[in-house]
Amino acid sequence: MTNKTQNAMWGGRFADGPDAIMEAINASIGFDRRLAAQDIAGSRAHAAMLAAQGIITGSDAEAIREGLLTVLSEIESGNFTFSTALEDIHMNVEARLKDLIGEPAGRLHTGRSRNDQVAVDFRLWVRDQCDEALGKLSALCMALVSQAEAGADWVMPGFTHLQTAQPVTWGHHMLAYVEMFSRDMGRFRDARARMNECPLGAAALAGTSFPIDRHMTAKALGFDRPAANSLDAVSDRDFALEFLAAASICAMHLSRFAEELVIWSTAQFRFVALSDRFSTGSSIMPQKKNPDAAELIRAKVGRIMGANVGLMMVMKGLPLTYSKDMQEDKEQVFDAADNLMLALAAMEGMVRDMTANRANLEKAAASGFSTATDLADWLVRELGLPFRDAHHVTGSLVALAEKKGCDLPDLTLDDMQSAHAGITEDVYKVLGVHNSVASRQSFGGTAPDQVRAQIARWRDQLK
Ligand code: ARG
């Protein structure tokens, strides 16, 4: 069962190679190969710095640079043999570099450890994912703004408790999600700004006795500054946790919207029609057009939040500094990021393609006594009733309409006056859904004018 090949990277003190089970539990190359490009970028920056500081020669640095570029192109073209015996991406790259350039490869690891190496690789990867999420969120917001613009004054029911509450505009509803997704963007931006410190040069944990220049490597890799404490630098995974936290909240928003699309596309609601491109059929029921993409997006929050909790549990209770537990940080982040990006892209596609059914939205908006509040407000404004009394009078009219099986605007003036003698014909003008939404002019309200002002703001902000 034992693998007699000693590890060339650290086998000096070992008489025997690892057991096959040891190798299996220890290796991360199965997944951390995804960090290849970041690993090579980090090594290139490190080698250039070592040469600039006179720690290695210029010709060694040049050989390392050329060799690393070859390794990268081998990996990118699929012509690279990853070895489990070499544990991880760092040692796979270094071993191949040694095959290619010989002795200078052994100088690359001067003043560095895999502990700061993996920290920098993973940070670079997560930073890229923040950028990716920002781009996708911005595209989704643009799609929502376009929907909002098309139906800035289309009327639909607004819900509380999923019961008809008051009429709102389609544009207003779309822009509610723009607010949510733009806060997600803010979280990814904040996380990115905070993670943008470079751990490289922290070495194993204590820094190094070589005269390295951490500012140079930080700058070369696009970081704002080197991380200030070497112990923290190698053991910090907050950046991954913050990414996952932002991703979880974003996925939760996606799932709420997905749920609305599922409801809205039912035969009972028919508020929207999803495009064929983003729907599926049933193998048995020919009439079916299922919102599978929306349902899958609704579900993604489970695994993304799972990753967030999972990594938190990995990190909980770990003493400073690096522990091998931390190798368990990557797979969940990879999975969460992949699924978030897919969900964002699918949601953007669905939103771009979907067609709102204006007539059905308006019909639904007018049912369910949705303008009862407008009636109560009229009693306050025109007859000077205290709001509580107006609420009571309106409630009795709703009960009457319910008994007669009609909506509020269908009640006769006699019906109205039976509840309050002061009511006049004038009341009917506030019972229409268009008047209702147009009257909600308070800042941030649902009136089409307010919605158009917000659309203009978003168009400006998102470009
Ligand atoms: N594969 C390791 C990880 O992902 C790299 C760091 C290993 N460091 C160590 N001291 N064993 O965490």
Coordinates of C-alpha atoms and ligand atoms in Angstrom, one line a residue:
M1 CA 0.0 0.0 0.0
T2 CA 2.9 2.4 0.4
N3 CA 4.2 4.5 -2.3
K4 CA 8.0 4.3 -2.1
T5 CA 8.6 7.4 -4.0
Q6 CA 9.5 10.0 -1.5
N7 CA 8.1 13.4 -2.1
A8 CA 10.8 15.4 -3.9
M9 CA 9.5 18.6 -2.4
W10 CA 9.7 17.7 1.2
G11 CA 11.0 14.1 1.4
G12 CA 14.4 14.9 2.9
R13 CA 13.6 13.6 6.4
F14 CA 11.4 10.7 5.2
A15 CA 12.6 7.1 4.9
D16 CA 9.3 5.9 3.4
G17 CA 6.7 7.3 1.0
P18 CA 3.1 7.9 2.1
D19 CA 0.4 5.2 2.3
A20 CA -2.0 5.3 -0.6
I21 CA -4.8 6.4 1.7
M22 CA -2.6 9.2 3.1
E23 CA -2.0 10.3 -0.4
A24 CA -5.7 10.3 -1.2
I25 CA -6.7 12.3 1.8
N26 CA -3.8 14.7 1.5
A27 CA -4.0 15.6 -2.2
S28 CA -5.9 18.7 -3.4
I29 CA -4.7 18.6 -7.0
G30 CA -8.1 17.2 -8.0
F31 CA -9.7 20.6 -7.4
D32 CA -7.0 23.2 -6.8
R33 CA -5.8 22.8 -10.4
R34 CA -8.4 25.5 -10.9
L35 CA -5.9 27.9 -9.3
A36 CA -3.2 27.2 -11.9
A37 CA -3.3 30.6 -13.6
Q38 CA -3.2 32.4 -10.3
D39 CA -0.4 30.2 -9.0
I40 CA 1.7 31.0 -12.0
A41 CA 0.9 34.7 -11.8
G42 CA 2.0 34.7 -8.1
S43 CA 5.2 32.8 -8.9
R44 CA 6.1 35.1 -11.7
A45 CA 5.7 38.2 -9.5
H46 CA 7.7 36.5 -6.8
A47 CA 10.6 35.5 -9.1
A48 CA 10.8 39.0 -10.6
M49 CA 10.9 40.5 -7.1
L50 CA 13.6 38.0 -6.0
A51 CA 15.8 39.1 -9.0
A52 CA 15.1 42.8 -8.4
Q53 CA 16.3 42.3 -4.8
G54 CA 19.4 40.4 -5.9
I55 CA 18.2 37.3 -4.1
I56 CA 18.4 35.3 -7.3
T57 CA 20.2 36.1 -10.5
G58 CA 18.5 37.8 -13.5
S59 CA 19.2 34.8 -15.7
D60 CA 17.6 32.4 -13.2
A61 CA 14.6 34.7 -13.0
E62 CA 14.4 34.8 -16.8
A63 CA 14.5 31.0 -17.0
I64 CA 11.8 30.7 -14.3
R65 CA 9.6 33.2 -16.2
E66 CA 9.9 31.4 -19.5
G67 CA 9.4 28.1 -17.8
L68 CA 6.3 29.2 -16.0
L69 CA 4.8 30.5 -19.3
T70 CA 5.4 27.1 -20.8
V71 CA 3.8 25.4 -17.9
L72 CA 0.8 27.7 -18.2
S73 CA 0.3 27.0 -21.9
E74 CA 0.6 23.3 -21.3
I75 CA -2.1 23.5 -18.6
E76 CA -4.3 25.7 -20.7
S77 CA -4.0 23.5 -23.7
G78 CA -4.7 20.3 -21.7
N79 CA -1.2 19.0 -22.3
F80 CA -0.3 18.8 -18.6
T81 CA -0.2 15.6 -16.5
F82 CA -1.3 16.4 -13.0
S83 CA 0.1 14.1 -10.4
T84 CA -1.6 13.1 -7.1
A85 CA 1.7 12.2 -5.6
L86 CA 2.7 15.9 -6.0
E87 CA -0.3 16.8 -3.8
D88 CA -1.4 20.2 -5.1
I89 CA -1.1 22.7 -7.8
H90 CA 1.9 24.5 -6.3
M91 CA 4.0 21.4 -6.3
N92 CA 2.7 20.2 -9.7
V93 CA 3.7 23.4 -11.3
E94 CA 7.1 23.6 -9.5
A95 CA 8.0 19.9 -10.4
R96 CA 7.1 20.6 -14.1
L97 CA 9.2 23.7 -14.0
K98 CA 12.1 21.7 -12.7
D99 CA 11.7 19.2 -15.7
L100 CA 11.7 22.2 -18.0
I101 CA 14.5 24.4 -16.7
G102 CA 16.4 22.3 -14.1
E103 CA 18.2 23.9 -11.2
P104 CA 16.9 27.5 -11.3
A105 CA 13.4 26.0 -10.6
G106 CA 14.6 25.1 -7.1
R107 CA 15.3 28.8 -6.4
L108 CA 11.8 30.0 -7.0
H109 CA 10.6 29.0 -3.5
T110 CA 13.2 31.2 -1.8
G111 CA 11.5 33.3 0.9
R112 CA 8.1 31.7 0.2
S113 CA 6.0 28.9 1.6
R114 CA 3.0 27.1 0.2
N115 CA 1.1 28.8 3.0
D116 CA 1.5 32.3 1.6
Q117 CA 1.4 30.9 -1.9
V118 CA -2.0 29.3 -1.6
A119 CA -3.3 32.3 0.3
V120 CA -2.4 34.6 -2.6
D121 CA -3.6 32.2 -5.3
F122 CA -7.0 31.7 -3.7
R123 CA -7.4 35.5 -3.0
L124 CA -6.7 36.2 -6.6
W125 CA -9.3 33.7 -7.7
V126 CA -12.0 35.0 -5.3
R127 CA -11.2 38.5 -6.4
D128 CA -11.8 37.6 -10.0
Q129 CA -15.1 36.0 -9.0
C130 CA -16.2 39.3 -7.3
D131 CA -15.5 41.0 -10.6
E132 CA -17.4 38.4 -12.5
A133 CA -20.4 38.7 -10.1
L134 CA -20.4 42.5 -10.5
G135 CA -20.5 42.2 -14.3
K136 CA -23.3 39.7 -14.2
L137 CA -25.3 41.6 -11.6
S138 CA -25.0 44.8 -13.7
A139 CA -26.3 43.0 -16.8
L140 CA -29.2 41.6 -14.8
C141 CA -30.0 45.1 -13.5
M142 CA -30.0 46.5 -17.0
A143 CA -32.5 43.8 -18.1
L144 CA -34.7 44.7 -15.2
V145 CA -34.5 48.4 -16.0
S146 CA -35.6 47.7 -19.6
Q147 CA -38.6 45.7 -18.3
A148 CA -39.4 48.6 -15.9
E149 CA -39.2 51.1 -18.7
A150 CA -41.5 49.1 -21.0
G151 CA -44.1 49.0 -18.3
A152 CA -43.5 52.0 -16.1
D153 CA -47.2 52.7 -15.9
W154 CA -48.6 49.2 -16.2
V155 CA -50.8 48.4 -13.2
M156 CA -50.5 45.2 -11.3
P157 CA -51.6 44.0 -7.8
G158 CA -49.1 44.7 -5.1
F159 CA -49.1 42.0 -2.4
T160 CA -48.6 41.6 1.3
H161 CA -49.0 38.1 2.6
L162 CA -49.4 37.2 -1.1
Q163 CA -52.9 38.7 -0.7
T164 CA -53.9 41.7 -2.9
A165 CA -52.9 44.8 -1.1
Q166 CA -52.8 47.9 -3.3
P167 CA -52.3 48.5 -7.0
V168 CA -48.7 49.1 -8.0
T169 CA -46.9 49.5 -11.3
W170 CA -44.9 46.8 -13.1
G171 CA -42.0 49.2 -13.4
H172 CA -42.0 49.8 -9.6
H173 CA -41.9 46.0 -9.0
M174 CA -39.0 45.5 -11.4
L175 CA -37.0 48.3 -9.8
A176 CA -37.5 46.8 -6.3
Y177 CA -35.2 44.0 -7.6
V178 CA -32.8 46.5 -9.0
E179 CA -32.4 47.9 -5.5
M180 CA -31.8 44.5 -4.1
F181 CA -29.3 43.4 -6.7
S182 CA -27.5 46.7 -6.5
R183 CA -27.0 46.2 -2.8
D184 CA -25.5 42.8 -3.7
M185 CA -23.1 44.7 -6.0
G186 CA -22.2 46.9 -3.1
R187 CA -21.4 43.8 -1.0
F188 CA -19.2 42.3 -3.7
R189 CA -17.4 45.7 -4.1
D190 CA -16.9 46.0 -0.3
A191 CA -15.6 42.5 -0.1
R192 CA -13.3 43.0 -3.0
A193 CA -11.8 46.2 -1.5
R194 CA -11.2 44.5 1.8
M195 CA -9.6 41.4 0.4
N196 CA -7.3 43.3 -1.8
E197 CA -4.2 42.9 0.4
C198 CA -1.4 40.6 -0.6
P199 CA -0.3 37.7 1.6
L200 CA 2.7 36.8 -0.5
G201 CA 5.9 37.2 1.5
A202 CA 4.4 36.2 4.8
A203 CA 6.2 32.9 4.0
A204 CA 5.3 30.0 6.3
L205 CA 4.0 32.3 9.0
A206 CA 6.7 34.5 10.4
G207 CA 8.0 36.4 7.3
T208 CA 11.4 35.7 6.0
S209 CA 15.0 36.7 6.6
F210 CA 15.5 37.3 2.8
P211 CA 15.4 41.0 1.9
I212 CA 12.2 40.6 -0.1
D213 CA 10.1 43.5 -1.3
R214 CA 6.4 42.8 -0.5
H215 CA 5.3 46.1 -1.9
M216 CA 6.6 45.1 -5.3
T217 CA 4.8 41.8 -5.5
A218 CA 1.6 43.3 -4.1
K219 CA 1.7 45.9 -6.8
A220 CA 2.5 43.5 -9.6
L221 CA -0.5 41.3 -8.6
G222 CA -2.9 44.3 -8.5
F223 CA -3.2 44.4 -4.7
D224 CA -3.5 47.7 -2.8
R225 CA -0.9 46.8 -0.3
P226 CA 0.8 43.8 1.4
A227 CA -1.0 42.3 4.3
A228 CA 0.5 43.8 7.5
N229 CA 0.7 40.7 9.7
S230 CA 2.3 37.5 8.5
L231 CA 0.5 35.3 10.9
D232 CA -2.9 36.7 9.8
A233 CA -1.9 36.7 6.2
V234 CA -1.4 32.9 6.0
S235 CA -4.4 32.0 8.1
D236 CA -7.1 34.4 7.0
R237 CA -9.9 33.1 4.9
D238 CA -12.3 36.0 5.6
F239 CA -12.1 37.0 2.0
A240 CA -13.7 33.7 0.9
L241 CA -16.3 33.9 3.7
E242 CA -17.2 37.5 2.7
F243 CA -17.6 36.4 -0.9
L244 CA -19.8 33.5 0.2
A245 CA -21.9 35.8 2.4
A246 CA -22.4 38.2 -0.4
A247 CA -23.1 35.3 -2.7
S248 CA -25.6 33.8 -0.3
I249 CA -27.6 37.1 0.1
C250 CA -27.5 37.5 -3.7
A251 CA -28.7 33.9 -4.2
M252 CA -31.5 34.6 -1.7
H253 CA -32.6 37.6 -3.8
L254 CA -32.5 35.5 -6.9
S255 CA -34.6 32.8 -5.2
R256 CA -37.3 35.3 -4.2
F257 CA -37.5 36.7 -7.8
A258 CA -37.5 33.1 -9.2
E259 CA -40.4 32.3 -6.9
E260 CA -42.4 35.2 -8.2
L261 CA -41.7 34.1 -11.8
V262 CA -42.9 30.6 -11.0
I263 CA -46.1 32.0 -9.5
W264 CA -46.6 34.6 -12.2
S265 CA -46.2 32.1 -15.1
T266 CA -49.0 29.7 -13.8
A267 CA -52.3 29.4 -15.7
Q268 CA -53.9 30.9 -12.6
F269 CA -51.9 34.1 -12.6
R270 CA -50.7 34.5 -16.2
F271 CA -48.8 37.7 -15.3
V272 CA -45.8 36.7 -17.5
A273 CA -45.0 34.4 -20.3
L274 CA -41.5 32.9 -20.1
S275 CA -39.8 32.4 -23.4
D276 CA -39.4 28.9 -24.9
R277 CA -35.7 29.4 -24.6
F278 CA -36.0 29.5 -20.9
S279 CA -38.7 26.9 -20.3
T280 CA -39.0 23.1 -20.6
G281 CA -41.8 20.7 -21.5
S282 CA -43.2 17.6 -19.8
S283 CA -42.6 14.2 -21.2
I284 CA -46.2 13.1 -20.4
M285 CA -48.3 16.3 -20.3
P286 CA -48.3 17.9 -23.7
Q287 CA -49.7 21.2 -22.5
K288 CA -47.0 21.9 -20.0
K289 CA -44.4 24.7 -20.2
N290 CA -42.4 24.5 -17.0
P291 CA -40.3 27.3 -15.5
D292 CA -37.4 24.9 -14.7
A293 CA -34.7 27.6 -14.8
A294 CA -36.6 29.7 -12.3
E295 CA -37.0 26.7 -10.0
L296 CA -33.3 25.8 -10.3
I297 CA -32.4 29.4 -9.5
R298 CA -34.7 29.2 -6.5
A299 CA -32.9 26.2 -5.3
K300 CA -29.3 27.5 -5.7
V301 CA -29.3 29.4 -2.5
G302 CA -29.3 26.1 -0.7
R303 CA -25.9 25.0 -1.8
I304 CA -24.4 28.5 -1.8
M305 CA -25.5 29.2 1.8
G306 CA -24.4 25.7 2.5
A307 CA -20.9 26.6 1.3
N308 CA -20.9 29.7 3.5
V309 CA -21.9 27.7 6.6
G310 CA -19.5 24.9 5.6
L311 CA -16.4 27.1 5.4
M312 CA -17.4 28.9 8.6
M313 CA -17.4 25.5 10.3
V314 CA -14.0 24.7 8.8
M315 CA -12.5 27.9 10.1
K316 CA -14.2 27.9 13.5
G317 CA -11.8 27.1 16.3
L318 CA -8.6 26.9 14.1
P319 CA -5.6 28.1 16.0
L320 CA -3.2 30.4 14.3
T321 CA -1.8 30.0 11.7
Y322 CA -2.1 27.6 8.8
S323 CA -3.7 24.2 9.4
K324 CA -4.4 21.6 6.8
D325 CA -8.1 22.0 7.5
M326 CA -7.8 25.1 5.4
Q327 CA -7.3 23.0 2.3
E328 CA -11.1 22.3 2.7
D329 CA -11.8 25.9 1.8
K330 CA -11.7 25.6 -1.9
E331 CA -14.2 23.1 -3.3
Q332 CA -17.2 24.8 -1.7
V333 CA -16.2 28.2 -2.9
F334 CA -15.7 26.9 -6.4
D335 CA -19.1 25.2 -6.4
A336 CA -20.8 28.3 -4.9
A337 CA -19.2 30.7 -7.4
D338 CA -20.0 28.4 -10.4
N339 CA -23.6 28.1 -9.4
L340 CA -24.0 31.8 -8.6
M341 CA -22.7 32.8 -12.0
L342 CA -24.9 30.3 -13.7
A343 CA -28.0 31.5 -11.8
L344 CA -27.2 35.1 -12.5
A345 CA -26.8 34.4 -16.2
A346 CA -30.0 32.4 -16.4
M347 CA -31.9 35.0 -14.5
E348 CA -30.7 37.7 -16.9
G349 CA -31.7 35.6 -19.9
M350 CA -35.2 34.9 -18.4
V351 CA -35.8 38.6 -17.6
R352 CA -34.7 39.7 -21.0
D353 CA -36.9 37.2 -22.8
M354 CA -40.1 37.3 -20.6
T355 CA -43.2 39.0 -21.7
A356 CA -45.5 40.7 -19.1
N357 CA -49.2 40.3 -19.9
R358 CA -50.4 43.9 -19.4
A359 CA -54.1 43.1 -19.6
N360 CA -53.9 40.3 -17.1
L361 CA -51.8 42.4 -14.7
E362 CA -54.4 45.2 -14.9
K363 CA -57.4 42.9 -14.5
A364 CA -55.7 41.3 -11.4
A365 CA -54.9 44.8 -10.0
A366 CA -58.6 45.8 -10.1
S367 CA -59.8 42.8 -8.3
G368 CA -59.6 41.9 -4.6
F369 CA -60.8 45.4 -3.4
S370 CA -57.3 46.7 -4.1
T371 CA -58.4 50.3 -3.9
A372 CA -60.0 50.1 -0.5
T373 CA -57.2 52.2 1.0
D374 CA -57.8 54.9 -1.7
L375 CA -61.5 54.9 -0.6
A376 CA -60.5 55.3 3.1
D377 CA -58.0 58.1 2.2
W378 CA -60.8 59.9 0.2
L379 CA -63.1 59.8 3.3
V380 CA -60.2 61.4 5.3
R381 CA -59.4 64.0 2.7
E382 CA -62.9 64.9 1.5
L383 CA -65.1 64.3 4.6
G384 CA -62.5 65.0 7.3
L385 CA -63.0 61.6 9.0
P386 CA -60.3 60.3 11.3
F387 CA -58.4 57.6 9.5
R388 CA -59.6 54.9 11.9
D389 CA -63.3 55.7 11.2
A390 CA -62.6 55.9 7.5
H391 CA -61.0 52.4 7.8
H392 CA -64.2 51.1 9.5
V393 CA -66.6 52.7 6.9
T394 CA -64.5 51.2 4.1
G395 CA -64.4 47.8 5.7
S396 CA -68.2 47.8 5.8
L397 CA -68.3 48.6 2.1
V398 CA -65.9 45.8 1.3
A399 CA -68.1 43.4 3.2
L400 CA -71.1 44.7 1.3
A401 CA -69.4 44.3 -2.1
E402 CA -68.3 40.8 -1.0
K403 CA -71.9 40.0 -0.2
K404 CA -73.1 41.3 -3.5
G405 CA -70.3 39.5 -5.4
C406 CA -69.0 42.7 -7.0
D407 CA -65.9 45.0 -6.7
L408 CA -65.9 48.3 -4.9
P409 CA -66.4 50.5 -8.1
D410 CA -69.6 48.4 -8.8
L411 CA -71.3 49.5 -5.7
T412 CA -74.1 52.1 -6.2
L413 CA -74.0 55.5 -4.7
D414 CA -76.9 54.4 -2.5
D415 CA -74.8 51.5 -1.3
M416 CA -72.0 53.9 -0.6
Q417 CA -74.2 56.3 1.3
S418 CA -75.6 53.5 3.4
A419 CA -72.2 53.3 5.0
H420 CA -71.6 57.0 5.2
A421 CA -74.2 59.6 4.2
G422 CA -71.6 62.1 3.2
I423 CA -70.2 60.1 0.3
T424 CA -70.7 61.6 -3.2
E425 CA -70.2 60.6 -6.9
D426 CA -66.7 62.1 -6.6
V427 CA -65.6 58.9 -4.7
Y428 CA -65.6 56.8 -7.9
K429 CA -62.6 58.6 -9.3
V430 CA -60.3 57.2 -6.7
L431 CA -61.6 53.6 -7.1
G432 CA -59.8 53.2 -10.4
V433 CA -56.4 51.5 -10.4
H434 CA -54.8 54.0 -12.6
N435 CA -55.8 56.9 -10.4
S436 CA -54.7 54.9 -7.4
V437 CA -51.1 54.4 -8.6
A438 CA -50.8 57.9 -10.1
S439 CA -51.7 59.3 -6.7
R440 CA -48.8 57.6 -4.9
Q441 CA -46.4 60.4 -5.6
S442 CA -44.5 60.2 -2.4
F443 CA -40.7 59.8 -2.9
G444 CA -40.1 56.1 -3.7
G445 CA -43.8 55.5 -4.3
T446 CA -45.3 53.6 -7.1
A447 CA -46.6 56.5 -9.3
P448 CA -45.4 56.2 -12.9
D449 CA -43.6 59.6 -12.6
Q450 CA -41.7 58.4 -9.6
V451 CA -40.8 55.1 -11.4
R452 CA -39.6 57.1 -14.4
A453 CA -37.4 59.2 -12.2
Q454 CA -35.8 56.1 -10.7
I455 CA -35.3 54.5 -14.1
A456 CA -33.4 57.6 -15.2
R457 CA -31.3 57.4 -12.0
W458 CA -30.5 53.7 -12.6
R459 CA -29.7 54.2 -16.3
D460 CA -27.2 56.8 -15.2
Q461 CA -25.8 54.7 -12.4
L462 CA -25.5 51.4 -14.2
K463 CA -23.7 52.7 -17.3
Ligands
ARG1 N1 -2.8 22.4 -0.8 C1 -2.6 23.2 0.4 C2 -3.9 24.0 0.6 O1 -4.8 24.0 -0.2 C3 -1.5 24.2 0.1 C4 -0.9 24.6 1.4 C5 -0.1 23.5 2.0 N2 0.7 24.0 3.1 C6 1.2 23.1 4.0 N3 1.9 23.6 4.9 N4 0.9 21.8 3.9 O2 -4.1 24.5 1.7

